Amino acid sequence: MIYRRRNFRFYILLIFVLVSSNILAQTEEQKTLEAKREKLQSEIRDINRLLFAEKKEKGSILDQMDALDQKINVRQQLIRVTNQQSNLLNRQINANIKKISSLRDELKALKDDYAVMIQKSYQNKSQQSRLMFLLSSEGFFQAFKRFQYMKQYTDYRREQGEAIVSKTDDLARLNKDLNEERKVKEVLLAQNRKAKNQLFKEIQSQKELLATIRQNESKYTAAIEKKQKEARKIDQQIEKLIRSAIVAVNKSSGSKVSNTSKFDLTPEATIVAHNFTANKGKLIWPVEKGIKSQGFGVYRDPIYPGIKHESNGVIIATDEGAIARAIFEGEVIAILSVPGGNKGVQIKHGNFISTYYNLSDLYVKKGDRVDIKTKLGKIYTNHTNGQTRLKFYLYEDTSKLNPEEWVYQL
C-alpha cells in the first residue's frame, strides 16, 4: 500500500512538473511574439503618421517609393510574427486537446478505483469489524502494523478523493483555456487577413508608382543623382570638420604629434571615451520619438538594383517641431552649415563624434559643454512632403561607425 501511494504521488508530481514547465515555456514564447507584434504595429502607425502625412503637395517620387518600401517590409514582418503566434496557439490547442483526453481517462480510472475502494470499505466499515481486526492480532507488533495499515488505507482514500477533485478542476480549467485559445486564434487570423489585404494594396500602389517611374526614367535617375550629390556634400563637410577639430584639439592639448586622423586624448577625454564605449548598444536616441527611415551602409536601389546607394549615417523620421538631443555628454566642436542646405551640430565624446544634421534652429554654439539629452536644435520640416527628418552620424576619430550598433534598438 505504501509503495502504491508513493508511486501515485510521484506520478502526480511528475505530470505537474512537465505540464507546468511546458506551459511556462509556451507562455514566455507567446509573450515575446506578442511584444514583437505590438512593436511592428506601432512602427506601421509611425510610418503612416511620419512618412505618409497628408499635405497639399506630394513628396518626391523617391520619398514615396522609400516610404512604401519600408512599410511593405514592416507589414511582411508583422504577418510572419502573427503566423508564428497562430502556429504556437495551434500547438497549444492540440496539446490541450491531448491533455483533456488524458485527464478524462485518468479521472475515469480514479473514479472506478475509488468506487471499488468505497464498496469494499462499506463491506468492512463497522467499528466492530475494525476492532476485531485489531484484537485478532497475534501480538502487539502485529496489532500496531494493522493499525498503521488502517491509517494508511484511510489516508489513501482521502488522497484518492482529493485527486478526483483536483483532476476535475484541471479538466474544467483546460476546457476554459482551450476556449480562450480558440478565441485568440480567431482574432489573430482576422488580423492577419486584414494585414494581408493591406499588404496587397501597398504592393499594388508600389507597382503603380513603379510604372510611373519607368515612364520617366530620366527624371528618376536625375533625382537619385541629386540626392547622392547632396549626401556626398554633407559627408565631405562632416569629415573635413572632424579632421579640423582633431588638429585644433591636439594643438590646444600641447601634443607634438601632427596627426589629422586621431585625437590625442587627455586623461579626462580618455574617461569620457571609455564611458561612451561602455554604453555601446545602450545610447539614447537623438530624438525623443521617431522611426528609422534609412539605415547605415550600402544598399541597392529598389527600382534599379544595379544602382547602389551608400549611407554613412542613419535618417530618423520624427514629428514636426521635434528637437534633436545629445546622446551623451561631450563638447560641441563644430557647427555645420551646408550651402543650400540646413544646419548641423558636431559633439565630441572623448574621441567619438556624434553629428546631428538637418536642423533649422540651433540652441548651442561651438565650445559649449553638453550633457545627455541636452537640446541641440529644432529639426527642419520639409513643407513639400511634410516630413521631419534628422540625419545622424557617428564617428570614432575619422572612422565611420554604424549608429544602429550603438544606439538602443535603432
mmCIF file with all atom_site columns, N, CA and C in Angstrom, residues 335-399:
data_model
loop_
_atom_site.group_PDB
_atom_site.id
_atom_site.type_symbol
_atom_site.label_atom_id
_atom_site.label_alt_id
_atom_site.label_comp_id
_atom_site.label_asym_id
_atom_site.label_entity_id
_atom_site.label_seq_id
_atom_site.pdbx_PDB_ins_code
_atom_site.Cartn_x
_atom_site.Cartn_y
_atom_site.Cartn_z
_atom_site.occupancy
_atom_site.B_iso_or_equiv
_atom_site.pdbx_formal_charge
_atom_site.auth_seq_id
_atom_site.auth_comp_id
_atom_site.auth_asym_id
_atom_site.auth_atom_id
_atom_site.pdbx_PDB_model_num
ATOM 1   N N  . ILE A 1 335 ? 29.924 73.585 -35.868 1.00 0.00 ? 335 ILE A N  1
ATOM 2   C CA . ILE A 1 335 ? 28.579 73.848 -36.375 1.00 0.00 ? 335 ILE A CA 1
ATOM 3   C C  . ILE A 1 335 ? 28.625 73.697 -37.885 1.00 0.00 ? 335 ILE A C  1
ATOM 4   N N  . LEU A 1 336 ? 27.774 72.818 -38.424 1.00 0.00 ? 336 LEU A N  1
ATOM 5   C CA . LEU A 1 336 ? 27.730 72.603 -39.879 1.00 0.00 ? 336 LEU A CA 1
ATOM 6   C C  . LEU A 1 336 ? 26.765 73.593 -40.509 1.00 0.00 ? 336 LEU A C  1
ATOM 7   N N  . SER A 1 337 ? 27.147 74.051 -41.696 1.00 0.00 ? 337 SER A N  1
ATOM 8   C CA . SER A 1 337 ? 26.249 74.893 -42.480 1.00 0.00 ? 337 SER A CA 1
ATOM 9   C C  . SER A 1 337 ? 26.542 74.623 -43.951 1.00 0.00 ? 337 SER A C  1
ATOM 10  N N  . VAL A 1 338 ? 25.769 73.699 -44.520 1.00 0.00 ? 338 VAL A N  1
ATOM 11  C CA . VAL A 1 338 ? 25.983 73.293 -45.917 1.00 0.00 ? 338 VAL A CA 1
ATOM 12  C C  . VAL A 1 338 ? 25.317 74.308 -46.836 1.00 0.00 ? 338 VAL A C  1
ATOM 13  N N  . PRO A 1 339 ? 26.053 74.859 -47.818 1.00 0.00 ? 339 PRO A N  1
ATOM 14  C CA . PRO A 1 339 ? 25.443 75.815 -48.760 1.00 0.00 ? 339 PRO A CA 1
ATOM 15  C C  . PRO A 1 339 ? 24.210 75.223 -49.431 1.00 0.00 ? 339 PRO A C  1
ATOM 16  N N  . GLY A 1 340 ? 23.091 75.943 -49.346 1.00 0.00 ? 340 GLY A N  1
ATOM 17  C CA . GLY A 1 340 ? 21.854 75.450 -49.940 1.00 0.00 ? 340 GLY A CA 1
ATOM 18  C C  . GLY A 1 340 ? 21.166 74.405 -49.095 1.00 0.00 ? 340 GLY A C  1
ATOM 19  N N  . GLY A 1 341 ? 21.750 74.094 -47.935 1.00 0.00 ? 341 GLY A N  1
ATOM 20  C CA . GLY A 1 341 ? 21.168 73.081 -47.071 1.00 0.00 ? 341 GLY A CA 1
ATOM 21  C C  . GLY A 1 341 ? 20.805 73.641 -45.713 1.00 0.00 ? 341 GLY A C  1
ATOM 22  N N  . ASN A 1 342 ? 20.772 72.786 -44.725 1.00 0.00 ? 342 ASN A N  1
ATOM 23  C CA . ASN A 1 342 ? 20.418 73.207 -43.377 1.00 0.00 ? 342 ASN A CA 1
ATOM 24  C C  . ASN A 1 342 ? 21.629 73.139 -42.456 1.00 0.00 ? 342 ASN A C  1
ATOM 25  N N  . LYS A 1 343 ? 21.365 73.196 -41.153 1.00 0.00 ? 343 LYS A N  1
ATOM 26  C CA . LYS A 1 343 ? 22.458 73.280 -40.186 1.00 0.00 ? 343 LYS A CA 1
ATOM 27  C C  . LYS A 1 343 ? 22.651 71.957 -39.456 1.00 0.00 ? 343 LYS A C  1
ATOM 28  N N  . GLY A 1 344 ? 23.797 71.881 -38.790 1.00 0.00 ? 344 GLY A N  1
ATOM 29  C CA . GLY A 1 344 ? 24.086 70.674 -38.027 1.00 0.00 ? 344 GLY A CA 1
ATOM 30  C C  . GLY A 1 344 ? 25.004 70.980 -36.858 1.00 0.00 ? 344 GLY A C  1
ATOM 31  N N  . VAL A 1 345 ? 25.103 70.015 -35.940 1.00 0.00 ? 345 VAL A N  1
ATOM 32  C CA . VAL A 1 345 ? 25.938 70.152 -34.744 1.00 0.00 ? 345 VAL A CA 1
ATOM 33  C C  . VAL A 1 345 ? 26.810 68.911 -34.609 1.00 0.00 ? 345 VAL A C  1
ATOM 34  N N  . GLN A 1 346 ? 28.109 69.135 -34.280 1.00 0.00 ? 346 GLN A N  1
ATOM 35  C CA . GLN A 1 346 ? 29.019 68.022 -34.006 1.00 0.00 ? 346 GLN A CA 1
ATOM 36  C C  . GLN A 1 346 ? 29.441 68.074 -32.541 1.00 0.00 ? 346 GLN A C  1
ATOM 37  N N  . ILE A 1 347 ? 29.335 66.911 -31.876 1.00 0.00 ? 347 ILE A N  1
ATOM 38  C CA . ILE A 1 347 ? 29.708 66.829 -30.461 1.00 0.00 ? 347 ILE A CA 1
ATOM 39  C C  . ILE A 1 347 ? 30.800 65.781 -30.281 1.00 0.00 ? 347 ILE A C  1
ATOM 40  N N  . LYS A 1 348 ? 31.832 66.152 -29.527 1.00 0.00 ? 348 LYS A N  1
ATOM 41  C CA . LYS A 1 348 ? 32.956 65.259 -29.247 1.00 0.00 ? 348 LYS A CA 1
ATOM 42  C C  . LYS A 1 348 ? 32.738 64.579 -27.903 1.00 0.00 ? 348 LYS A C  1
ATOM 43  N N  . HIS A 1 349 ? 32.854 63.243 -27.899 1.00 0.00 ? 349 HIS A N  1
ATOM 44  C CA . HIS A 1 349 ? 32.742 62.449 -26.674 1.00 0.00 ? 349 HIS A CA 1
ATOM 45  C C  . HIS A 1 349 ? 34.055 61.666 -26.523 1.00 0.00 ? 349 HIS A C  1
ATOM 46  N N  . GLY A 1 350 ? 35.078 62.287 -25.976 1.00 0.00 ? 350 GLY A N  1
ATOM 47  C CA . GLY A 1 350 ? 36.392 61.643 -25.957 1.00 0.00 ? 350 GLY A CA 1
ATOM 48  C C  . GLY A 1 350 ? 36.959 61.686 -27.353 1.00 0.00 ? 350 GLY A C  1
ATOM 49  N N  . ASN A 1 351 ? 37.076 60.531 -28.000 1.00 0.00 ? 351 ASN A N  1
ATOM 50  C CA . ASN A 1 351 ? 37.488 60.507 -29.414 1.00 0.00 ? 351 ASN A CA 1
ATOM 51  C C  . ASN A 1 351 ? 36.344 60.044 -30.323 1.00 0.00 ? 351 ASN A C  1
ATOM 52  N N  . PHE A 1 352 ? 35.103 60.081 -29.804 1.00 0.00 ? 352 PHE A N  1
ATOM 53  C CA . PHE A 1 352 ? 33.915 59.773 -30.600 1.00 0.00 ? 352 PHE A CA 1
ATOM 54  C C  . PHE A 1 352 ? 33.218 61.082 -30.967 1.00 0.00 ? 352 PHE A C  1
ATOM 55  N N  . ILE A 1 353 ? 32.642 61.138 -32.155 1.00 0.00 ? 353 ILE A N  1
ATOM 56  C CA . ILE A 1 353 ? 31.940 62.346 -32.613 1.00 0.00 ? 353 ILE A CA 1
ATOM 57  C C  . ILE A 1 353 ? 30.552 61.966 -33.092 1.00 0.00 ? 353 ILE A C  1
ATOM 58  N N  . SER A 1 354 ? 29.539 62.606 -32.516 1.00 0.00 ? 354 SER A N  1
ATOM 59  C CA . SER A 1 354 ? 28.163 62.423 -32.999 1.00 0.00 ? 354 SER A CA 1
ATOM 60  C C  . SER A 1 354 ? 27.752 63.680 -33.755 1.00 0.00 ? 354 SER A C  1
ATOM 61  N N  . THR A 1 355 ? 27.095 63.477 -34.890 1.00 0.00 ? 355 THR A N  1
ATOM 62  C CA . THR A 1 355 ? 26.701 64.602 -35.742 1.00 0.00 ? 355 THR A CA 1
ATOM 63  C C  . THR A 1 355 ? 25.191 64.574 -35.951 1.00 0.00 ? 355 THR A C  1
ATOM 64  N N  . TYR A 1 356 ? 24.558 65.738 -35.808 1.00 0.00 ? 356 TYR A N  1
ATOM 65  C CA . TYR A 1 356 ? 23.105 65.890 -35.913 1.00 0.00 ? 356 TYR A CA 1
ATOM 66  C C  . TYR A 1 356 ? 22.849 66.918 -37.021 1.00 0.00 ? 356 TYR A C  1
ATOM 67  N N  . TYR A 1 357 ? 22.381 66.449 -38.170 1.00 0.00 ? 357 TYR A N  1
ATOM 68  C CA . TYR A 1 357 ? 22.219 67.352 -39.321 1.00 0.00 ? 357 TYR A CA 1
ATOM 69  C C  . TYR A 1 357 ? 20.748 67.459 -39.739 1.00 0.00 ? 357 TYR A C  1
ATOM 70  N N  . ASN A 1 358 ? 20.439 68.555 -40.395 1.00 0.00 ? 358 ASN A N  1
ATOM 71  C CA . ASN A 1 358 ? 19.118 68.918 -40.905 1.00 0.00 ? 358 ASN A CA 1
ATOM 72  C C  . ASN A 1 358 ? 18.306 69.663 -39.837 1.00 0.00 ? 358 ASN A C  1
ATOM 73  N N  . LEU A 1 359 ? 18.987 70.608 -39.187 1.00 0.00 ? 359 LEU A N  1
ATOM 74  C CA . LEU A 1 359 ? 18.363 71.446 -38.166 1.00 0.00 ? 359 LEU A CA 1
ATOM 75  C C  . LEU A 1 359 ? 18.034 72.812 -38.757 1.00 0.00 ? 359 LEU A C  1
ATOM 76  N N  . SER A 1 360 ? 16.893 73.337 -38.368 1.00 0.00 ? 360 SER A N  1
ATOM 77  C CA . SER A 1 360 ? 16.506 74.678 -38.836 1.00 0.00 ? 360 SER A CA 1
ATOM 78  C C  . SER A 1 360 ? 16.932 75.752 -37.838 1.00 0.00 ? 360 SER A C  1
ATOM 79  N N  . ASP A 1 361 ? 16.941 75.408 -36.550 1.00 0.00 ? 361 ASP A N  1
ATOM 80  C CA . ASP A 1 361 ? 17.353 76.334 -35.491 1.00 0.00 ? 361 ASP A CA 1
ATOM 81  C C  . ASP A 1 361 ? 18.344 75.641 -34.582 1.00 0.00 ? 361 ASP A C  1
ATOM 82  N N  . LEU A 1 362 ? 19.355 76.404 -34.110 1.00 0.00 ? 362 LEU A N  1
ATOM 83  C CA . LEU A 1 362 ? 20.364 75.847 -33.205 1.00 0.00 ? 362 LEU A CA 1
ATOM 84  C C  . LEU A 1 362 ? 20.200 76.432 -31.810 1.00 0.00 ? 362 LEU A C  1
ATOM 85  N N  . TYR A 1 363 ? 20.386 75.577 -30.791 1.00 0.00 ? 363 TYR A N  1
ATOM 86  C CA . TYR A 1 363 ? 20.287 76.014 -29.404 1.00 0.00 ? 363 TYR A CA 1
ATOM 87  C C  . TYR A 1 363 ? 21.652 75.987 -28.697 1.00 0.00 ? 363 TYR A C  1
ATOM 88  N N  . VAL A 1 364 ? 22.694 75.563 -29.418 1.00 0.00 ? 364 VAL A N  1
ATOM 89  C CA . VAL A 1 364 ? 24.041 75.504 -28.836 1.00 0.00 ? 364 VAL A CA 1
ATOM 90  C C  . VAL A 1 364 ? 25.027 76.168 -29.794 1.00 0.00 ? 364 VAL A C  1
ATOM 91  N N  . LYS A 1 365 ? 26.231 76.418 -29.279 1.00 0.00 ? 365 LYS A N  1
ATOM 92  C CA . LYS A 1 365 ? 27.288 77.008 -30.108 1.00 0.00 ? 365 LYS A CA 1
ATOM 93  C C  . LYS A 1 365 ? 28.592 76.261 -29.872 1.00 0.00 ? 365 LYS A C  1
ATOM 94  N N  . LYS A 1 366 ? 29.560 76.485 -30.731 1.00 0.00 ? 366 LYS A N  1
ATOM 95  C CA . LYS A 1 366 ? 30.849 75.813 -30.618 1.00 0.00 ? 366 LYS A CA 1
ATOM 96  C C  . LYS A 1 366 ? 31.487 76.121 -29.269 1.00 0.00 ? 366 LYS A C  1
ATOM 97  N N  . GLY A 1 367 ? 32.019 75.083 -28.616 1.00 0.00 ? 367 GLY A N  1
ATOM 98  C CA . GLY A 1 367 ? 32.663 75.244 -27.318 1.00 0.00 ? 367 GLY A CA 1
ATOM 99  C C  . GLY A 1 367 ? 31.758 74.930 -26.145 1.00 0.00 ? 367 GLY A C  1
ATOM 100 N N  . ASP A 1 368 ? 30.446 74.817 -26.382 1.00 0.00 ? 368 ASP A N  1
ATOM 101 C CA . ASP A 1 368 ? 29.518 74.517 -25.286 1.00 0.00 ? 368 ASP A CA 1
ATOM 102 C C  . ASP A 1 368 ? 29.730 73.090 -24.771 1.00 0.00 ? 368 ASP A C  1
ATOM 103 N N  . ARG A 1 369 ? 29.633 72.914 -23.447 1.00 0.00 ? 369 ARG A N  1
ATOM 104 C CA . ARG A 1 369 ? 29.612 71.586 -22.844 1.00 0.00 ? 369 ARG A CA 1
ATOM 105 C C  . ARG A 1 369 ? 28.156 71.134 -22.776 1.00 0.00 ? 369 ARG A C  1
ATOM 106 N N  . VAL A 1 370 ? 27.901 69.910 -23.138 1.00 0.00 ? 370 VAL A N  1
ATOM 107 C CA . VAL A 1 370 ? 26.521 69.398 -23.120 1.00 0.00 ? 370 VAL A CA 1
ATOM 108 C C  . VAL A 1 370 ? 26.451 68.119 -22.305 1.00 0.00 ? 370 VAL A C  1
ATOM 109 N N  . ASP A 1 371 ? 25.288 67.860 -21.765 1.00 0.00 ? 371 ASP A N  1
ATOM 110 C CA . ASP A 1 371 ? 25.017 66.616 -21.062 1.00 0.00 ? 371 ASP A CA 1
ATOM 111 C C  . ASP A 1 371 ? 24.090 65.760 -21.919 1.00 0.00 ? 371 ASP A C  1
ATOM 112 N N  . ILE A 1 372 ? 23.877 64.521 -21.498 1.00 0.00 ? 372 ILE A N  1
ATOM 113 C CA . ILE A 1 372 ? 22.937 63.654 -22.195 1.00 0.00 ? 372 ILE A CA 1
ATOM 114 C C  . ILE A 1 372 ? 21.553 64.318 -22.192 1.00 0.00 ? 372 ILE A C  1
ATOM 115 N N  . LYS A 1 373 ? 20.887 64.290 -23.309 1.00 0.00 ? 373 LYS A N  1
ATOM 116 C CA . LYS A 1 373 ? 19.553 64.867 -23.535 1.00 0.00 ? 373 LYS A CA 1
ATOM 117 C C  . LYS A 1 373 ? 19.545 66.395 -23.667 1.00 0.00 ? 373 LYS A C  1
ATOM 118 N N  . THR A 1 374 ? 20.722 67.033 -23.696 1.00 0.00 ? 374 THR A N  1
ATOM 119 C CA . THR A 1 374 ? 20.754 68.483 -23.926 1.00 0.00 ? 374 THR A CA 1
ATOM 120 C C  . THR A 1 374 ? 20.121 68.797 -25.283 1.00 0.00 ? 374 THR A C  1
ATOM 121 N N  . LYS A 1 375 ? 19.244 69.791 -25.330 1.00 0.00 ? 375 LYS A N  1
ATOM 122 C CA . LYS A 1 375 ? 18.579 70.175 -26.581 1.00 0.00 ? 375 LYS A CA 1
ATOM 123 C C  . LYS A 1 375 ? 19.566 70.904 -27.483 1.00 0.00 ? 375 LYS A C  1
ATOM 124 N N  . LEU A 1 376 ? 19.700 70.403 -28.710 1.00 0.00 ? 376 LEU A N  1
ATOM 125 C CA . LEU A 1 376 ? 20.690 70.944 -29.640 1.00 0.00 ? 376 LEU A CA 1
ATOM 126 C C  . LEU A 1 376 ? 20.080 71.868 -30.680 1.00 0.00 ? 376 LEU A C  1
ATOM 127 N N  . GLY A 1 377 ? 18.862 71.591 -31.102 1.00 0.00 ? 377 GLY A N  1
ATOM 128 C CA . GLY A 1 377 ? 18.235 72.421 -32.122 1.00 0.00 ? 377 GLY A CA 1
ATOM 129 C C  . GLY A 1 377 ? 16.952 71.803 -32.643 1.00 0.00 ? 377 GLY A C  1
ATOM 130 N N  . LYS A 1 378 ? 16.174 72.624 -33.327 1.00 0.00 ? 378 LYS A N  1
ATOM 131 C CA . LYS A 1 378 ? 14.908 72.166 -33.900 1.00 0.00 ? 378 LYS A CA 1
ATOM 132 C C  . LYS A 1 378 ? 15.170 71.517 -35.260 1.00 0.00 ? 378 LYS A C  1
ATOM 133 N N  . ILE A 1 379 ? 14.547 70.384 -35.479 1.00 0.00 ? 379 ILE A N  1
ATOM 134 C CA . ILE A 1 379 ? 14.750 69.650 -36.741 1.00 0.00 ? 379 ILE A CA 1
ATOM 135 C C  . ILE A 1 379 ? 13.882 70.264 -37.836 1.00 0.00 ? 379 ILE A C  1
ATOM 136 N N  . TYR A 1 380 ? 14.470 70.389 -39.019 1.00 0.00 ? 380 TYR A N  1
ATOM 137 C CA . TYR A 1 380 ? 13.794 71.025 -40.158 1.00 0.00 ? 380 TYR A CA 1
ATOM 138 C C  . TYR A 1 380 ? 12.656 70.143 -40.676 1.00 0.00 ? 380 TYR A C  1
ATOM 139 N N  . THR A 1 381 ? 11.532 70.786 -40.987 1.00 0.00 ? 381 THR A N  1
ATOM 140 C CA . THR A 1 381 ? 10.385 70.102 -41.599 1.00 0.00 ? 381 THR A CA 1
ATOM 141 C C  . THR A 1 381 ? 10.260 70.544 -43.047 1.00 0.00 ? 381 THR A C  1
ATOM 142 N N  . ASN A 1 382 ? 10.280 69.569 -43.951 1.00 0.00 ? 382 ASN A N  1
ATOM 143 C CA . ASN A 1 382 ? 10.108 69.842 -45.373 1.00 0.00 ? 382 ASN A CA 1
ATOM 144 C C  . ASN A 1 382 ? 8.617  70.031 -45.643 1.00 0.00 ? 382 ASN A C  1
ATOM 145 N N  . HIS A 1 383 ? 8.214  71.243 -45.966 1.00 0.00 ? 383 HIS A N  1
ATOM 146 C CA . HIS A 1 383 ? 6.781  71.517 -46.114 1.00 0.00 ? 383 HIS A CA 1
ATOM 147 C C  . HIS A 1 383 ? 6.232  71.048 -47.466 1.00 0.00 ? 383 HIS A C  1
ATOM 148 N N  . THR A 1 384 ? 7.109  70.558 -48.339 1.00 0.00 ? 384 THR A N  1
ATOM 149 C CA . THR A 1 384 ? 6.635  69.974 -49.594 1.00 0.00 ? 384 THR A CA 1
ATOM 150 C C  . THR A 1 384 ? 6.042  68.591 -49.349 1.00 0.00 ? 384 THR A C  1
ATOM 151 N N  . ASN A 1 385 ? 6.773  67.786 -48.564 1.00 0.00 ? 385 ASN A N  1
ATOM 152 C CA . ASN A 1 385 ? 6.270  66.424 -48.293 1.00 0.00 ? 385 ASN A CA 1
ATOM 153 C C  . ASN A 1 385 ? 5.829  66.226 -46.840 1.00 0.00 ? 385 ASN A C  1
ATOM 154 N N  . GLY A 1 386 ? 5.975  67.268 -46.024 1.00 0.00 ? 386 GLY A N  1
ATOM 155 C CA . GLY A 1 386 ? 5.516  67.198 -44.640 1.00 0.00 ? 386 GLY A CA 1
ATOM 156 C C  . GLY A 1 386 ? 6.395  66.364 -43.728 1.00 0.00 ? 386 GLY A C  1
ATOM 157 N N  . GLN A 1 387 ? 7.600  65.999 -44.191 1.00 0.00 ? 387 GLN A N  1
ATOM 158 C CA . GLN A 1 387 ? 8.451  65.109 -43.404 1.00 0.00 ? 387 GLN A CA 1
ATOM 159 C C  . GLN A 1 387 ? 9.500  65.879 -42.602 1.00 0.00 ? 387 GLN A C  1
ATOM 160 N N  . THR A 1 388 ? 9.714  65.402 -41.379 1.00 0.00 ? 388 THR A N  1
ATOM 161 C CA . THR A 1 388 ? 10.727 65.967 -40.484 1.00 0.00 ? 388 THR A CA 1
ATOM 162 C C  . THR A 1 388 ? 11.767 64.884 -40.251 1.00 0.00 ? 388 THR A C  1
ATOM 163 N N  . ARG A 1 389 ? 12.976 65.100 -40.770 1.00 0.00 ? 389 ARG A N  1
ATOM 164 C CA . ARG A 1 389 ? 13.990 64.040 -40.725 1.00 0.00 ? 389 ARG A CA 1
ATOM 165 C C  . ARG A 1 389 ? 15.303 64.547 -40.142 1.00 0.00 ? 389 ARG A C  1
ATOM 166 N N  . LEU A 1 390 ? 15.860 63.776 -39.236 1.00 0.00 ? 390 LEU A N  1
ATOM 167 C CA . LEU A 1 390 ? 17.177 64.065 -38.679 1.00 0.00 ? 390 LEU A CA 1
ATOM 168 C C  . LEU A 1 390 ? 18.182 63.096 -39.283 1.00 0.00 ? 390 LEU A C  1
ATOM 169 N N  . LYS A 1 391 ? 19.297 63.641 -39.781 1.00 0.00 ? 391 LYS A N  1
ATOM 170 C CA . LYS A 1 391 ? 20.380 62.798 -40.281 1.00 0.00 ? 391 LYS A CA 1
ATOM 171 C C  . LYS A 1 391 ? 21.423 62.697 -39.168 1.00 0.00 ? 391 LYS A C  1
ATOM 172 N N  . PHE A 1 392 ? 21.662 61.472 -38.729 1.00 0.00 ? 392 PHE A N  1
ATOM 173 C CA . PHE A 1 392 ? 22.520 61.247 -37.559 1.00 0.00 ? 392 PHE A CA 1
ATOM 174 C C  . PHE A 1 392 ? 23.725 60.389 -37.953 1.00 0.00 ? 392 PHE A C  1
ATOM 175 N N  . TYR A 1 393 ? 24.922 60.866 -37.570 1.00 0.00 ? 393 TYR A N  1
ATOM 176 C CA . TYR A 1 393 ? 26.173 60.189 -37.924 1.00 0.00 ? 393 TYR A CA 1
ATOM 177 C C  . TYR A 1 393 ? 26.993 59.948 -36.668 1.00 0.00 ? 393 TYR A C  1
ATOM 178 N N  . LEU A 1 394 ? 27.810 58.913 -36.707 1.00 0.00 ? 394 LEU A N  1
ATOM 179 C CA . LEU A 1 394 ? 28.667 58.582 -35.573 1.00 0.00 ? 394 LEU A CA 1
ATOM 180 C C  . LEU A 1 394 ? 30.053 58.175 -36.087 1.00 0.00 ? 394 LEU A C  1
ATOM 181 N N  . TYR A 1 395 ? 31.093 58.787 -35.504 1.00 0.00 ? 395 TYR A N  1
ATOM 182 C CA . TYR A 1 395 ? 32.479 58.501 -35.905 1.00 0.00 ? 395 TYR A CA 1
ATOM 183 C C  . TYR A 1 395 ? 33.317 58.196 -34.670 1.00 0.00 ? 395 TYR A C  1
ATOM 184 N N  . GLU A 1 396 ? 34.343 57.368 -34.869 1.00 0.00 ? 396 GLU A N  1
ATOM 185 C CA . GLU A 1 396 ? 35.416 57.212 -33.894 1.00 0.00 ? 396 GLU A CA 1
ATOM 186 C C  . GLU A 1 396 ? 36.665 57.755 -34.550 1.00 0.00 ? 396 GLU A C  1
ATOM 187 N N  . ASP A 1 397 ? 37.144 58.909 -34.069 1.00 0.00 ? 397 ASP A N  1
ATOM 188 C CA . ASP A 1 397 ? 38.172 59.675 -34.784 1.00 0.00 ? 397 ASP A CA 1
ATOM 189 C C  . ASP A 1 397 ? 37.640 59.938 -36.200 1.00 0.00 ? 397 ASP A C  1
ATOM 190 N N  . THR A 1 398 ? 38.304 59.422 -37.239 1.00 0.00 ? 398 THR A N  1
ATOM 191 C CA . THR A 1 398 ? 37.812 59.640 -38.610 1.00 0.00 ? 398 THR A CA 1
ATOM 192 C C  . THR A 1 398 ? 37.165 58.384 -39.199 1.00 0.00 ? 398 THR A C  1
ATOM 193 N N  . SER A 1 399 ? 36.944 57.380 -38.362 1.00 0.00 ? 399 SER A N  1
ATOM 194 C CA . SER A 1 399 ? 36.339 56.130 -38.844 1.00 0.00 ? 399 SER A CA 1
ATOM 195 C C  . SER A 1 399 ? 34.827 56.155 -38.672 1.00 0.00 ? 399 SER A C  1
#
